[in-house]
mmCIF file of C-alpha atoms in Angstrom:
data_model
loop_
_atom_site.group_PDB
_atom_site.id
_atom_site.type_symbol
_atom_site.label_atom_id
_atom_site.label_comp_id
_atom_site.label_asym_id
_atom_site.label_seq_id
_atom_site.Cartn_x
_atom_site.Cartn_y
_atom_site.Cartn_z
ATOM 1 C CA UNK A 1 -9.825 10.995 -24.121
ATOM 2 C CA UNK A 2 -6.591 12.846 -22.285
ATOM 3 C CA UNK A 3 -3.442 10.900 -23.465
ATOM 4 C CA UNK A 4 -0.176 12.282 -22.346
ATOM 5 C CA UNK A 5 3.295 10.417 -23.564
ATOM 6 C CA UNK A 6 5.625 12.723 -21.514
ATOM 7 C CA UNK A 7 6.809 9.561 -19.655
ATOM 8 C CA UNK A 8 9.341 9.665 -22.908
ATOM 9 C CA UNK A 9 9.438 5.960 -23.601
ATOM 10 C CA UNK A 10 8.321 3.731 -26.298
ATOM 11 C CA UNK A 11 6.180 1.604 -23.295
ATOM 12 C CA UNK A 12 4.526 5.144 -21.883
ATOM 13 C CA UNK A 13 1.195 3.798 -20.648
ATOM 14 C CA UNK A 14 -1.893 5.720 -21.580
ATOM 15 C CA UNK A 15 -2.175 8.477 -19.204
ATOM 16 C CA UNK A 16 -5.891 9.474 -18.228
ATOM 17 C CA UNK A 17 -7.269 11.971 -15.724
ATOM 18 C CA UNK A 18 -11.070 11.799 -15.427
ATOM 19 C CA UNK A 19 -13.156 8.812 -14.293
ATOM 20 C CA UNK A 20 -14.973 8.850 -17.740
ATOM 21 C CA UNK A 21 -11.720 8.582 -19.654
ATOM 22 C CA UNK A 22 -10.510 5.800 -17.310
ATOM 23 C CA UNK A 23 -13.668 3.515 -17.703
ATOM 24 C CA UNK A 24 -13.917 4.150 -21.311
ATOM 25 C CA UNK A 25 -9.962 3.154 -21.743
ATOM 26 C CA UNK A 26 -10.454 0.219 -19.610
ATOM 27 C CA UNK A 27 -13.386 -0.985 -21.446
ATOM 28 C CA UNK A 28 -11.688 -0.590 -24.897
ATOM 29 C CA UNK A 29 -8.635 -2.645 -23.860
ATOM 30 C CA UNK A 30 -10.778 -5.422 -22.277
ATOM 31 C CA UNK A 31 -12.730 -5.592 -25.575
ATOM 32 C CA UNK A 32 -9.589 -5.824 -27.802
ATOM 33 C CA UNK A 33 -8.796 -8.967 -25.546
ATOM 34 C CA UNK A 34 -12.157 -10.532 -25.536
ATOM 35 C CA UNK A 35 -12.386 -10.235 -29.324
ATOM 36 C CA UNK A 36 -9.052 -12.615 -29.727
ATOM 37 C CA UNK A 37 -10.305 -14.980 -27.082
ATOM 38 C CA UNK A 38 -12.821 -18.152 -27.537
ATOM 39 C CA UNK A 39 -16.372 -17.096 -26.894
ATOM 40 C CA UNK A 40 -17.149 -17.353 -23.200
ATOM 41 C CA UNK A 41 -13.705 -16.707 -21.903
ATOM 42 C CA UNK A 42 -13.066 -13.734 -19.665
ATOM 43 C CA UNK A 43 -10.373 -11.532 -19.918
ATOM 44 C CA UNK A 44 -8.697 -9.961 -16.596
ATOM 45 C CA UNK A 45 -8.110 -6.526 -15.053
ATOM 46 C CA UNK A 46 -5.598 -5.733 -12.651
ATOM 47 C CA UNK A 47 -5.632 -2.431 -10.377
ATOM 48 C CA UNK A 48 -2.497 -1.220 -8.783
ATOM 49 C CA UNK A 49 -3.758 2.057 -6.456
ATOM 50 C CA UNK A 50 -0.795 4.239 -5.306
ATOM 51 C CA UNK A 51 -0.321 7.900 -4.353
ATOM 52 C CA UNK A 52 2.717 8.358 -6.330
ATOM 53 C CA UNK A 53 6.255 8.751 -5.457
ATOM 54 C CA UNK A 54 7.011 5.289 -6.708
ATOM 55 C CA UNK A 55 9.878 3.106 -5.985
ATOM 56 C CA UNK A 56 10.749 -0.608 -6.815
ATOM 57 C CA UNK A 57 8.311 -1.734 -4.114
ATOM 58 C CA UNK A 58 5.486 -0.176 -6.230
ATOM 59 C CA UNK A 59 7.031 -2.008 -9.255
ATOM 60 C CA UNK A 60 6.859 -5.131 -7.592
ATOM 61 C CA UNK A 61 3.010 -4.704 -7.367
ATOM 62 C CA UNK A 62 2.594 -3.806 -11.134
ATOM 63 C CA UNK A 63 4.778 -6.601 -11.921
ATOM 64 C CA UNK A 64 2.505 -9.002 -10.108
ATOM 65 C CA UNK A 65 -0.526 -7.593 -11.883
ATOM 66 C CA UNK A 66 1.321 -7.507 -14.857
ATOM 67 C CA UNK A 67 1.895 -11.412 -14.683
ATOM 68 C CA UNK A 68 -1.669 -12.489 -13.839
ATOM 69 C CA UNK A 69 -3.973 -9.952 -15.849
ATOM 70 C CA UNK A 70 -4.651 -9.406 -19.463
ATOM 71 C CA UNK A 71 -5.108 -5.300 -18.816
ATOM 72 C CA UNK A 72 -3.293 -3.398 -16.078
ATOM 73 C CA UNK A 73 -4.267 0.152 -14.643
ATOM 74 C CA UNK A 74 -2.257 2.013 -11.883
ATOM 75 C CA UNK A 75 -3.462 5.096 -10.138
ATOM 76 C CA UNK A 76 -1.663 7.654 -8.957
ATOM 77 C CA UNK A 77 -3.481 10.320 -6.570
ATOM 78 C CA UNK A 78 -2.205 11.912 -3.554
ATOM 79 C CA UNK A 79 -5.439 11.574 -1.337
ATOM 80 C CA UNK A 80 -5.657 14.415 0.995
ATOM 81 C CA UNK A 81 -8.063 12.838 3.078
ATOM 82 C CA UNK A 82 -5.464 10.265 4.511
ATOM 83 C CA UNK A 83 -3.478 13.255 5.839
ATOM 84 C CA UNK A 84 -4.070 14.934 9.347
ATOM 85 C CA UNK A 85 -1.347 17.288 8.559
ATOM 86 C CA UNK A 86 -1.322 19.764 5.983
ATOM 87 C CA UNK A 87 2.142 20.330 5.955
ATOM 88 C CA UNK A 88 2.511 16.125 5.454
ATOM 89 C CA UNK A 89 0.253 16.449 2.368
ATOM 90 C CA UNK A 90 2.350 19.151 0.958
ATOM 91 C CA UNK A 91 5.627 17.313 1.365
ATOM 92 C CA UNK A 92 4.434 14.074 0.203
ATOM 93 C CA UNK A 93 6.498 13.300 -3.321
ATOM 94 C CA UNK A 94 4.906 13.951 -6.537
ATOM 95 C CA UNK A 95 7.015 12.406 -9.124
ATOM 96 C CA UNK A 96 4.333 11.830 -12.093
ATOM 97 C CA UNK A 97 6.955 11.724 -14.803
ATOM 98 C CA UNK A 98 9.220 9.511 -13.038
ATOM 99 C CA UNK A 99 6.201 7.139 -12.151
ATOM 100 C CA UNK A 100 4.910 6.850 -15.665
ATOM 101 C CA UNK A 101 8.571 5.720 -16.459
ATOM 102 C CA UNK A 102 8.488 2.926 -13.644
ATOM 103 C CA UNK A 103 4.989 1.860 -14.453
ATOM 104 C CA UNK A 104 5.867 1.676 -18.303
ATOM 105 C CA UNK A 105 8.750 -0.222 -17.949
ATOM 106 C CA UNK A 106 6.798 -2.951 -16.031
ATOM 107 C CA UNK A 107 4.241 -2.913 -18.592
ATOM 108 C CA UNK A 108 1.191 -0.992 -16.999
ATOM 109 C CA UNK A 109 -1.425 -0.270 -19.790
ATOM 110 C CA UNK A 110 -3.170 2.809 -18.303
ATOM 111 C CA UNK A 111 -2.360 5.459 -15.619
ATOM 112 C CA UNK A 112 -5.015 7.045 -14.052
ATOM 113 C CA UNK A 113 -3.890 10.399 -12.380
ATOM 114 C CA UNK A 114 -6.729 12.370 -11.401
ATOM 115 C CA UNK A 115 -6.818 15.870 -9.657
ATOM 116 C CA UNK A 116 -8.623 16.430 -6.532
ATOM 117 C CA UNK A 117 -11.460 17.978 -8.386
ATOM 118 C CA UNK A 118 -11.661 14.654 -10.535
ATOM 119 C CA UNK A 119 -11.957 12.613 -7.715
ATOM 120 C CA UNK A 120 -14.159 14.609 -5.324
ATOM 121 C CA UNK A 121 -16.164 16.677 -7.862
ATOM 122 C CA UNK A 122 -18.479 18.121 -4.988
ATOM 123 C CA UNK A 123 -15.688 18.942 -2.799
ATOM 124 C CA UNK A 124 -14.604 17.130 0.432
ATOM 125 C CA UNK A 125 -16.905 14.189 0.635
ATOM 126 C CA UNK A 126 -19.963 14.759 3.080
ATOM 127 C CA UNK A 127 -20.297 10.711 3.337
ATOM 128 C CA UNK A 128 -17.103 8.462 3.843
ATOM 129 C CA UNK A 129 -16.468 5.023 4.910
ATOM 130 C CA UNK A 130 -15.493 4.333 8.435
ATOM 131 C CA UNK A 131 -12.726 1.679 9.172
ATOM 132 C CA UNK A 132 -14.283 0.576 12.558
ATOM 133 C CA UNK A 133 -12.684 -0.880 15.270
ATOM 134 C CA UNK A 134 -9.573 -2.096 12.966
ATOM 135 C CA UNK A 135 -8.877 1.476 12.338
ATOM 136 C CA UNK A 136 -8.666 2.740 15.766
ATOM 137 C CA UNK A 137 -5.522 0.787 16.775
ATOM 138 C CA UNK A 138 -2.037 1.284 15.808
ATOM 139 C CA UNK A 139 -1.601 3.569 12.906
ATOM 140 C CA UNK A 140 -5.462 4.644 13.513
ATOM 141 C CA UNK A 141 -4.564 5.487 16.969
ATOM 142 C CA UNK A 142 -1.410 7.503 15.732
ATOM 143 C CA UNK A 143 -3.098 8.761 12.551
ATOM 144 C CA UNK A 144 -6.668 9.559 13.531
ATOM 145 C CA UNK A 145 -9.233 9.496 10.458
ATOM 146 C CA UNK A 146 -6.270 8.211 8.054
ATOM 147 C CA UNK A 147 -7.761 4.751 7.484
ATOM 148 C CA UNK A 148 -11.288 6.216 6.797
ATOM 149 C CA UNK A 149 -9.782 8.577 4.375
ATOM 150 C CA UNK A 150 -7.850 5.808 2.855
ATOM 151 C CA UNK A 151 -10.940 3.580 2.435
ATOM 152 C CA UNK A 152 -12.933 5.987 0.838
ATOM 153 C CA UNK A 153 -10.400 6.672 -1.723
ATOM 154 C CA UNK A 154 -9.891 3.021 -2.265
ATOM 155 C CA UNK A 155 -13.502 2.261 -2.575
ATOM 156 C CA UNK A 156 -13.845 4.871 -5.154
ATOM 157 C CA UNK A 157 -10.874 3.586 -7.145
ATOM 158 C CA UNK A 158 -12.359 -0.019 -7.010
ATOM 159 C CA UNK A 159 -15.766 0.933 -8.228
ATOM 160 C CA UNK A 160 -14.188 3.280 -10.811
ATOM 161 C CA UNK A 161 -12.244 0.302 -12.164
ATOM 162 C CA UNK A 162 -14.881 -2.273 -11.779
ATOM 163 C CA UNK A 163 -14.999 -4.238 -15.171
ATOM 164 C CA UNK A 164 -18.509 -5.879 -14.369
ATOM 165 C CA UNK A 165 -18.804 -9.507 -14.565
ATOM 166 C CA UNK A 166 -17.462 -9.772 -18.326
ATOM 167 C CA UNK A 167 -13.935 -9.554 -16.538
ATOM 168 C CA UNK A 168 -12.017 -10.932 -13.697
ATOM 169 C CA UNK A 169 -10.948 -8.203 -11.291
ATOM 170 C CA UNK A 170 -7.874 -8.080 -9.221
ATOM 171 C CA UNK A 171 -6.592 -5.094 -6.931
ATOM 172 C CA UNK A 172 -2.733 -5.153 -5.510
ATOM 173 C CA UNK A 173 -1.546 -3.761 -2.446
ATOM 174 C CA UNK A 174 1.685 -4.064 -0.471
ATOM 175 C CA UNK A 175 2.042 -6.032 2.458
ATOM 176 C CA UNK A 176 4.491 -3.557 4.067
ATOM 177 C CA UNK A 177 1.108 -1.471 4.889
ATOM 178 C CA UNK A 178 -0.044 -4.559 6.871
ATOM 179 C CA UNK A 179 -3.122 -2.899 8.792
ATOM 180 C CA UNK A 180 -4.246 -1.254 5.444
ATOM 181 C CA UNK A 181 -4.307 -4.283 3.520
ATOM 182 C CA UNK A 182 -6.096 -6.287 6.405
ATOM 183 C CA UNK A 183 -8.925 -3.448 6.522
ATOM 184 C CA UNK A 184 -9.312 -3.247 2.585
ATOM 185 C CA UNK A 185 -9.593 -7.037 2.917
ATOM 186 C CA UNK A 186 -12.284 -6.590 5.373
ATOM 187 C CA UNK A 187 -13.842 -3.887 3.477
ATOM 188 C CA UNK A 188 -14.131 -5.794 0.349
ATOM 189 C CA UNK A 189 -15.680 -8.546 2.273
ATOM 190 C CA UNK A 190 -18.245 -6.520 4.278
ATOM 191 C CA UNK A 191 -19.474 -4.442 1.468
ATOM 192 C CA UNK A 192 -19.649 -7.539 -1.103
ATOM 193 C CA UNK A 193 -17.182 -5.557 -3.609
ATOM 194 C CA UNK A 194 -16.488 -7.945 -6.372
ATOM 195 C CA UNK A 195 -12.853 -7.864 -6.514
ATOM 196 C CA UNK A 196 -9.804 -9.931 -5.154
ATOM 197 C CA UNK A 197 -7.657 -8.123 -2.838
ATOM 198 C CA UNK A 198 -3.840 -9.637 -3.516
ATOM 199 C CA UNK A 199 -1.088 -8.690 -1.127
ATOM 200 C CA UNK A 200 2.590 -8.624 -2.578
ATOM 201 C CA UNK A 201 5.243 -9.004 -0.203
ATOM 202 C CA UNK A 202 7.564 -5.975 1.217
ATOM 203 C CA UNK A 203 10.440 -5.221 -1.015
ATOM 204 C CA UNK A 204 13.634 -4.064 0.927
ATOM 205 C CA UNK A 205 16.985 -2.451 0.067
ATOM 206 C CA UNK A 206 20.058 -4.267 0.481
ATOM 207 C CA UNK A 207 20.622 -3.135 3.770
ATOM 208 C CA UNK A 208 17.376 -4.301 5.046
ATOM 209 C CA UNK A 209 15.317 -1.193 5.034
ATOM 210 C CA UNK A 210 11.756 -1.756 3.791
ATOM 211 C CA UNK A 211 11.329 0.377 0.655
ATOM 212 C CA UNK A 212 8.826 3.449 1.252
ATOM 213 C CA UNK A 213 8.439 6.821 -0.614
ATOM 214 C CA UNK A 214 9.526 8.512 2.408
ATOM 215 C CA UNK A 215 12.716 6.989 2.647
ATOM 216 C CA UNK A 216 14.037 9.920 0.343
ATOM 217 C CA UNK A 217 13.902 12.245 3.436
ATOM 218 C CA UNK A 218 16.170 10.372 5.404
ATOM 219 C CA UNK A 219 19.670 11.693 5.412
ATOM 220 C CA UNK A 220 22.725 9.225 5.824
ATOM 221 C CA UNK A 221 22.731 9.215 9.672
ATOM 222 C CA UNK A 222 19.020 8.869 9.774
ATOM 223 C CA UNK A 223 18.892 6.060 7.570
ATOM 224 C CA UNK A 224 21.422 4.055 9.282
ATOM 225 C CA UNK A 225 19.569 4.587 12.257
ATOM 226 C CA UNK A 226 16.224 3.406 10.711
ATOM 227 C CA UNK A 227 17.897 -0.212 10.174
ATOM 228 C CA UNK A 228 17.194 -0.990 13.742
ATOM 229 C CA UNK A 229 13.333 -1.376 12.472
ATOM 230 C CA UNK A 230 14.266 -4.420 10.357
ATOM 231 C CA UNK A 231 16.996 -5.828 12.495
ATOM 232 C CA UNK A 232 14.599 -6.202 15.638
ATOM 233 C CA UNK A 233 12.198 -7.704 13.361
ATOM 234 C CA UNK A 234 14.542 -10.298 11.945
ATOM 235 C CA UNK A 235 15.672 -10.751 15.420
ATOM 236 C CA UNK A 236 12.183 -11.898 16.635
ATOM 237 C CA UNK A 237 11.625 -14.084 13.609
ATOM 238 C CA UNK A 238 14.985 -15.825 14.427
ATOM 239 C CA UNK A 239 13.660 -16.317 18.003
ATOM 240 C CA UNK A 240 10.936 -18.212 16.909
ATOM 241 C CA UNK A 241 12.694 -20.170 14.388
ATOM 242 C CA UNK A 242 15.100 -21.351 17.707
ATOM 243 C CA UNK A 243 12.224 -22.346 19.689
ATOM 244 C CA UNK A 244 12.127 -19.463 21.903
ATOM 245 C CA UNK A 245 9.157 -16.941 22.543
ATOM 246 C CA UNK A 246 9.709 -13.757 20.828
ATOM 247 C CA UNK A 247 10.993 -11.042 23.411
ATOM 248 C CA UNK A 248 9.229 -7.962 22.349
ATOM 249 C CA UNK A 249 10.232 -5.830 25.360
ATOM 250 C CA UNK A 250 13.699 -6.279 24.156
ATOM 251 C CA UNK A 251 13.038 -5.390 20.857
ATOM 252 C CA UNK A 252 11.192 -2.307 21.994
ATOM 253 C CA UNK A 253 14.441 -1.571 24.065
ATOM 254 C CA UNK A 254 16.408 -2.096 21.103
ATOM 255 C CA UNK A 255 14.499 0.433 19.036
ATOM 256 C CA UNK A 256 14.240 3.015 21.715
ATOM 257 C CA UNK A 257 17.891 2.973 22.513
ATOM 258 C CA UNK A 258 18.761 4.053 19.001
ATOM 259 C CA UNK A 259 19.484 7.821 18.588
ATOM 260 C CA UNK A 260 17.226 9.592 15.720
ATOM 261 C CA UNK A 261 14.565 6.824 16.426
ATOM 262 C CA UNK A 262 11.364 7.578 18.363
ATOM 263 C CA UNK A 263 9.277 4.715 18.821
ATOM 264 C CA UNK A 264 5.677 4.795 18.472
ATOM 265 C CA UNK A 265 4.628 1.115 18.675
ATOM 266 C CA UNK A 266 5.872 -2.554 18.551
ATOM 267 C CA UNK A 267 3.198 -5.140 18.899
ATOM 268 C CA UNK A 268 2.283 -8.650 17.987
ATOM 269 C CA UNK A 269 -1.018 -8.928 16.437
ATOM 270 C CA UNK A 270 -3.265 -11.435 14.712
ATOM 271 C CA UNK A 271 -2.867 -10.737 10.919
ATOM 272 C CA UNK A 272 -6.331 -10.896 9.805
ATOM 273 C CA UNK A 273 -8.336 -8.864 12.683
ATOM 274 C CA UNK A 274 -5.252 -7.112 14.022
ATOM 275 C CA UNK A 275 -6.444 -7.908 17.757
ATOM 276 C CA UNK A 276 -3.406 -8.080 19.968
ATOM 277 C CA UNK A 277 -1.987 -11.489 20.847
ATOM 278 C CA UNK A 278 -0.475 -12.489 24.413
ATOM 279 C CA UNK A 279 3.188 -11.849 24.541
ATOM 280 C CA UNK A 280 5.657 -14.161 26.223
ATOM 281 C CA UNK A 281 4.186 -17.408 24.877
ATOM 282 C CA UNK A 282 5.455 -19.785 21.957
ATOM 283 C CA UNK A 283 3.334 -18.531 18.621
ATOM 284 C CA UNK A 284 1.189 -21.714 17.897
ATOM 285 C CA UNK A 285 -0.296 -19.634 15.077
ATOM 286 C CA UNK A 286 1.434 -17.064 12.814
ATOM 287 C CA UNK A 287 1.584 -13.825 14.463
ATOM 288 C CA UNK A 288 2.384 -10.546 12.653
ATOM 289 C CA UNK A 289 4.682 -8.082 14.617
ATOM 290 C CA UNK A 290 4.244 -4.455 13.371
ATOM 291 C CA UNK A 291 6.147 -1.636 14.440
ATOM 292 C CA UNK A 292 6.198 2.345 13.833
ATOM 293 C CA UNK A 293 8.758 4.791 14.463
ATOM 294 C CA UNK A 294 9.740 8.552 13.698
ATOM 295 C CA UNK A 295 13.455 8.850 12.460
ATOM 296 C CA UNK A 296 14.095 12.402 12.499
ATOM 297 C CA UNK A 297 11.321 13.800 10.905
ATOM 298 C CA UNK A 298 10.152 10.905 8.781
ATOM 299 C CA UNK A 299 7.486 8.184 10.128
ATOM 300 C CA UNK A 300 8.168 4.758 9.029
ATOM 301 C CA UNK A 301 6.350 1.379 9.366
ATOM 302 C CA UNK A 302 7.714 -1.996 9.086
ATOM 303 C CA UNK A 303 6.174 -5.758 9.751
ATOM 304 C CA UNK A 304 7.214 -9.394 9.740
ATOM 305 C CA UNK A 305 5.063 -12.475 9.995
ATOM 306 C CA UNK A 306 6.258 -14.766 12.610
ATOM 307 C CA UNK A 307 5.725 -18.497 11.713
ATOM 308 C CA UNK A 308 3.632 -20.579 14.207
ATOM 309 C CA UNK A 309 5.863 -23.271 16.259
ATOM 310 C CA UNK A 310 5.019 -26.888 16.634
#
């Protein structure tokens, strides 16, 4: 089994790089837990899939998994199928040593960090999952093929981590990537994958900016400009709390007026189906407002759930 303690910490997780080593390590830890429990009780496994470049938002995912499960596995894999632009793939941060320190600090047991050849041993997969209509709008329209690539790798990770009927199984994803989370939940439902999908709330910096691995590429002026995204979302939420219909046109204008910011979309959608909802009317059911914009050379997304009124 491949083991690496380069995280430099007494709490360094076990680092494995092949699917066989992952399954062996997971089975071994679950068996240790099972042996200490009364007969008939099931241990639990929590999986935290990531692409690395980790920050406090990822730590919150791992912490949620640690609090609810006996064994916690995190994956670190930059999935080439999710990138339409080779330059964007090359630029994505790869910080495995720092990632191991962060994950060890919140109690992750195993880190699965495969190579592209480990994940796709036959080369680029000939068969992929399709996100269907949910993956053709918003992020899917702006990044064609992104969600198909995401589902393909997430389905592989879920299956590689599958502990069988002898253990409970949960996987953790951030609510910042709201469309991704909704599509994964639908995939698990439609394909009968035996895992509970747990969403974890957005983590924001003190200035309100949603944490992202891409934030490190913003300079000071761009970061200041990026704050308009969270600012307009909070403004829409305040509209609803005050009994007013959320004014999406005004929010779009505010984003577009900000120097350095190029708005892609700002839409109100049903949080489960990602179907659009009528604008200008009171929100009688919870509505998710999603926004995406390019700030300088960096593409950022954010969202906020607006409460129902009445």
